[in-house]
Short mmCIF file of C-alpha atoms in Angstrom, two decimals:
data_model
loop_
_atom_site.label_atom_id
_atom_site.label_comp_id
_atom_site.label_asym_id
_atom_site.label_seq_id
_atom_site.Cartn_x
_atom_site.Cartn_y
_atom_site.Cartn_z
CA MET A 1 0.00 0.00 0.00
CA ALA A 2 2.87 2.36 0.84
CA TRP A 3 4.44 1.92 -2.59
CA LEU A 4 1.11 2.52 -4.36
CA LEU A 5 0.67 5.76 -2.46
CA ALA A 6 4.21 6.83 -3.27
CA MET A 7 4.15 6.11 -7.00
CA PRO A 8 2.30 9.32 -8.06
CA SER A 9 4.71 11.47 -6.06
CA SER A 10 7.75 11.18 -8.33
CA ALA A 11 7.29 14.75 -9.48
CA GLN A 12 7.26 16.04 -5.90
CA GLY A 13 10.70 14.80 -4.95
CA LEU A 14 12.42 12.28 -2.70
CA TYR A 15 13.98 13.41 0.57
CA PHE A 16 17.06 11.67 1.98
CA GLY A 17 18.25 11.75 5.57
CA VAL A 18 20.03 9.98 8.42
CA LYS A 19 18.09 8.42 11.29
CA GLY A 20 19.35 7.18 14.65
CA GLY A 21 18.10 6.54 18.14
CA VAL A 22 17.73 4.25 21.10
CA ASP A 23 15.27 1.51 22.02
CA VAL A 24 14.20 -0.12 25.27
CA VAL A 25 13.45 -3.83 24.94
CA ASN A 26 10.99 -5.74 27.11
CA MET A 27 11.17 -9.54 26.79
CA GLU A 28 8.33 -11.91 27.67
CA PHE A 29 8.58 -15.69 28.03
CA THR A 30 5.71 -18.16 27.67
CA ASN A 31 7.24 -20.02 30.61
CA ASP A 32 7.97 -17.38 33.24
CA VAL A 33 10.95 -18.98 34.96
CA PHE A 34 13.73 -16.53 34.07
CA ASP A 35 15.00 -13.37 35.62
CA LYS A 36 14.94 -10.66 32.96
CA SER A 37 15.18 -6.91 32.79
CA ASN A 38 14.51 -4.16 30.27
CA ARG A 39 17.59 -3.54 28.16
CA MET A 40 18.64 -0.76 25.82
CA GLY A 41 19.96 -0.72 22.30
CA PHE A 42 20.66 1.71 19.47
CA PHE A 43 20.02 2.02 15.74
CA ILE A 44 21.35 4.16 12.89
CA GLY A 45 21.10 4.32 9.11
CA PRO A 46 19.75 6.11 6.03
CA THR A 47 16.10 7.08 5.66
CA PHE A 48 13.96 8.23 2.74
CA VAL A 49 10.80 10.33 2.96
CA ILE A 50 8.53 10.11 -0.09
CA PRO A 51 5.66 12.64 -0.33
CA THR A 52 2.39 11.62 -1.96
CA MET A 53 -0.23 13.61 -3.81
CA VAL A 54 -2.43 13.52 -0.69
CA PRO A 55 -1.70 16.61 1.47
CA GLY A 56 0.00 15.68 4.73
CA LEU A 57 0.55 12.05 3.70
CA SER A 58 4.01 10.59 3.05
CA VAL A 59 5.96 7.35 3.24
CA ASP A 60 9.10 6.84 5.35
CA ILE A 61 11.41 3.91 4.47
CA SER A 62 14.71 3.27 6.27
CA GLY A 63 17.57 0.79 6.42
CA LEU A 64 18.88 0.63 9.99
CA TYR A 65 21.68 -1.19 11.76
CA ASN A 66 20.25 -2.16 15.15
CA GLN A 67 22.23 -3.51 18.10
CA ARG A 68 20.57 -4.61 21.32
CA THR A 69 21.77 -6.23 24.52
CA LEU A 70 19.25 -8.68 25.94
CA LYS A 71 19.75 -10.08 29.42
CA VAL A 72 18.45 -13.46 30.58
CA GLU A 73 19.40 -14.30 34.15
CA ASP A 74 23.10 -13.30 34.33
CA GLU A 75 23.77 -13.87 30.64
CA SER A 76 24.07 -10.89 28.26
CA ILE A 77 23.02 -11.61 24.68
CA ASN A 78 24.04 -9.22 21.90
CA GLN A 79 21.56 -9.05 19.04
CA GLN A 80 22.58 -7.41 15.75
CA THR A 81 19.98 -6.89 13.04
CA LEU A 82 19.36 -5.06 9.78
CA ALA A 83 15.95 -3.44 10.22
CA ILE A 84 13.79 -2.15 7.35
CA PRO A 85 10.82 -0.13 8.61
CA ALA A 86 8.25 1.10 6.07
CA HIS A 87 5.91 3.64 7.64
CA VAL A 88 3.02 5.71 6.39
CA ARG A 89 2.77 9.08 8.13
CA TYR A 90 0.05 11.69 8.21
CA GLY A 91 0.33 15.10 9.78
CA ALA A 92 -0.24 18.80 9.68
CA SER A 93 2.07 21.79 9.48
CA ILE A 94 2.29 24.30 12.30
CA MET A 95 2.80 27.56 10.43
CA ASP A 96 6.52 27.84 9.58
CA PHE A 97 7.76 26.12 12.74
CA GLY A 98 7.41 22.51 11.57
CA SER A 99 4.76 19.82 11.80
CA VAL A 100 3.29 17.05 13.95
CA PHE A 101 2.30 13.66 12.56
CA LEU A 102 1.16 10.13 13.32
CA THR A 103 3.03 7.22 11.78
CA ALA A 104 2.51 3.48 11.54
CA GLY A 105 3.71 0.52 9.54
CA PRO A 106 5.60 -2.79 9.53
CA GLN A 107 9.25 -3.38 10.31
CA LEU A 108 11.17 -6.36 8.97
CA SER A 109 14.41 -7.31 10.75
CA PHE A 110 17.13 -9.71 9.60
CA ASN A 111 19.56 -11.17 12.12
CA ILE A 112 23.14 -10.45 10.98
CA GLY A 113 24.99 -11.42 14.16
CA GLN A 114 25.31 -14.50 16.31
CA SER A 115 21.99 -16.33 16.56
CA THR A 116 22.58 -19.10 19.11
CA PHE A 117 23.88 -18.65 22.65
CA GLU A 118 24.55 -21.37 25.20
CA TRP A 119 25.76 -21.42 28.79
CA GLN A 120 25.53 -23.35 32.04
CA ASP A 121 23.83 -22.10 35.18
CA LYS A 122 25.00 -22.54 38.78
CA LYS A 123 23.66 -26.10 38.80
CA ASN A 124 25.66 -26.93 35.65
CA LEU A 125 22.46 -27.26 33.65
CA ASP A 126 22.67 -26.37 29.95
CA LYS A 127 20.69 -23.42 28.58
CA TYR A 128 20.25 -22.37 24.96
CA PHE A 129 18.87 -19.12 23.52
CA SER A 130 18.20 -19.09 19.74
CA LEU A 131 17.20 -15.89 17.92
CA GLN A 132 14.92 -15.97 14.89
CA ASP A 133 16.65 -15.25 11.57
CA THR A 134 13.87 -12.82 10.62
CA LYS A 135 11.40 -10.90 12.75
CA VAL A 136 8.34 -8.82 11.88
CA GLY A 137 6.80 -6.11 14.03
CA MET A 138 4.27 -3.30 13.75
CA ASP A 139 5.36 0.22 14.72
CA PHE A 140 3.04 2.97 15.93
CA GLY A 141 4.42 6.42 16.56
CA LEU A 142 3.97 10.11 17.17
CA GLY A 143 6.43 12.59 15.69
CA ALA A 144 7.26 16.24 15.30
CA SER A 145 9.55 18.16 12.98
CA ILE A 146 11.35 21.45 13.53
CA GLY A 147 11.68 23.40 10.34
CA HIS A 148 12.23 21.19 7.33
CA HIS A 149 15.24 19.19 8.45
CA LEU A 150 15.11 17.92 12.05
CA GLU A 151 12.48 15.50 13.34
CA ALA A 152 11.90 13.30 16.38
CA ILE A 153 9.55 10.30 16.65
CA VAL A 154 8.55 8.04 19.53
CA TYR A 155 7.51 4.54 18.43
CA TYR A 156 6.02 1.53 20.17
CA GLN A 157 6.81 -1.74 18.39
CA ILE A 158 4.52 -4.76 18.76
CA PRO A 159 6.11 -8.07 17.69
CA ILE A 160 4.35 -10.40 15.28
CA GLY A 161 5.40 -13.94 16.14
CA LYS A 162 8.24 -15.01 18.38
CA THR A 163 11.64 -13.36 18.76
CA ALA A 164 13.58 -16.38 20.04
CA ASP A 165 13.40 -19.83 21.61
CA MET A 166 14.77 -20.66 25.05
CA THR A 167 15.65 -24.29 25.79
CA TRP A 168 17.13 -25.68 29.00
CA ASN A 169 17.76 -28.80 31.05
CA GLU A 170 15.75 -29.19 34.21
CA THR A 171 16.49 -31.69 36.97
CA VAL A 172 13.64 -34.18 37.41
CA SER A 173 14.91 -36.53 40.12
CA GLY A 174 18.43 -37.25 41.26
CA SER A 175 20.74 -36.85 38.29
CA LYS A 176 18.01 -37.20 35.64
CA THR A 177 17.20 -34.17 33.54
CA LYS A 178 14.67 -33.34 30.87
CA MET A 179 14.56 -30.63 28.24
CA LYS A 180 12.07 -27.79 28.53
CA SER A 181 11.44 -24.86 26.19
CA SER A 182 9.83 -21.43 26.08
CA LYS A 183 9.05 -18.98 23.30
CA THR A 184 10.24 -15.40 23.68
CA THR A 185 8.74 -12.17 22.33
CA SER A 186 10.15 -8.68 22.71
CA SER A 187 8.26 -5.41 22.47
CA SER A 188 10.13 -2.10 22.30
CA TRP A 189 9.88 1.63 22.85
CA LEU A 190 12.00 3.52 20.30
CA LEU A 191 13.11 7.15 20.33
CA SER A 192 14.22 8.23 16.87
CA VAL A 193 15.87 11.44 15.69
CA ALA A 194 16.44 12.15 11.99
CA TYR A 195 18.05 14.86 9.94
CA ILE A 196 16.53 15.29 6.48
CA PHE A 197 18.77 16.95 3.89
#
């Protein structure tokens, strides 16, 4: 839908910029047996703003390097992804000062770093954390621009599907163990700042 809206806008121009920011990750497990905490990450990369023929409506497409540190129990897990958000935004100008707008759309992320992590806990039981190769989320945000170049947006990202799988050994009786597993999802708050040339 975003591309269809953008196609008639070729005569109006394409705006290029650089976007960066931070995100706060909240992980949830289907089996709530792990200590976890909110962790921060950062992202940076090029962004393109494509106006449409509808006043106030535009499309924002970016290619972002995203690095997060997830923490499960005492283990820190570094996640590196290439994120491609494609957002539709609609807003209104505030005289010559800038504009405010709402934005929403999907984000597709590809894992480009290590995907499987394993360690042993204090009881020498094996634990495995496996990240998905691709992840899809929906972003919803509120933004404001100052002049025609600087803008800031706050997003909330809702995951679609799981983010990772957690597998571990659990002692049953004596020295016997059995494998258990849990799916993991991660929602995020993102603060983005962009400079549009």
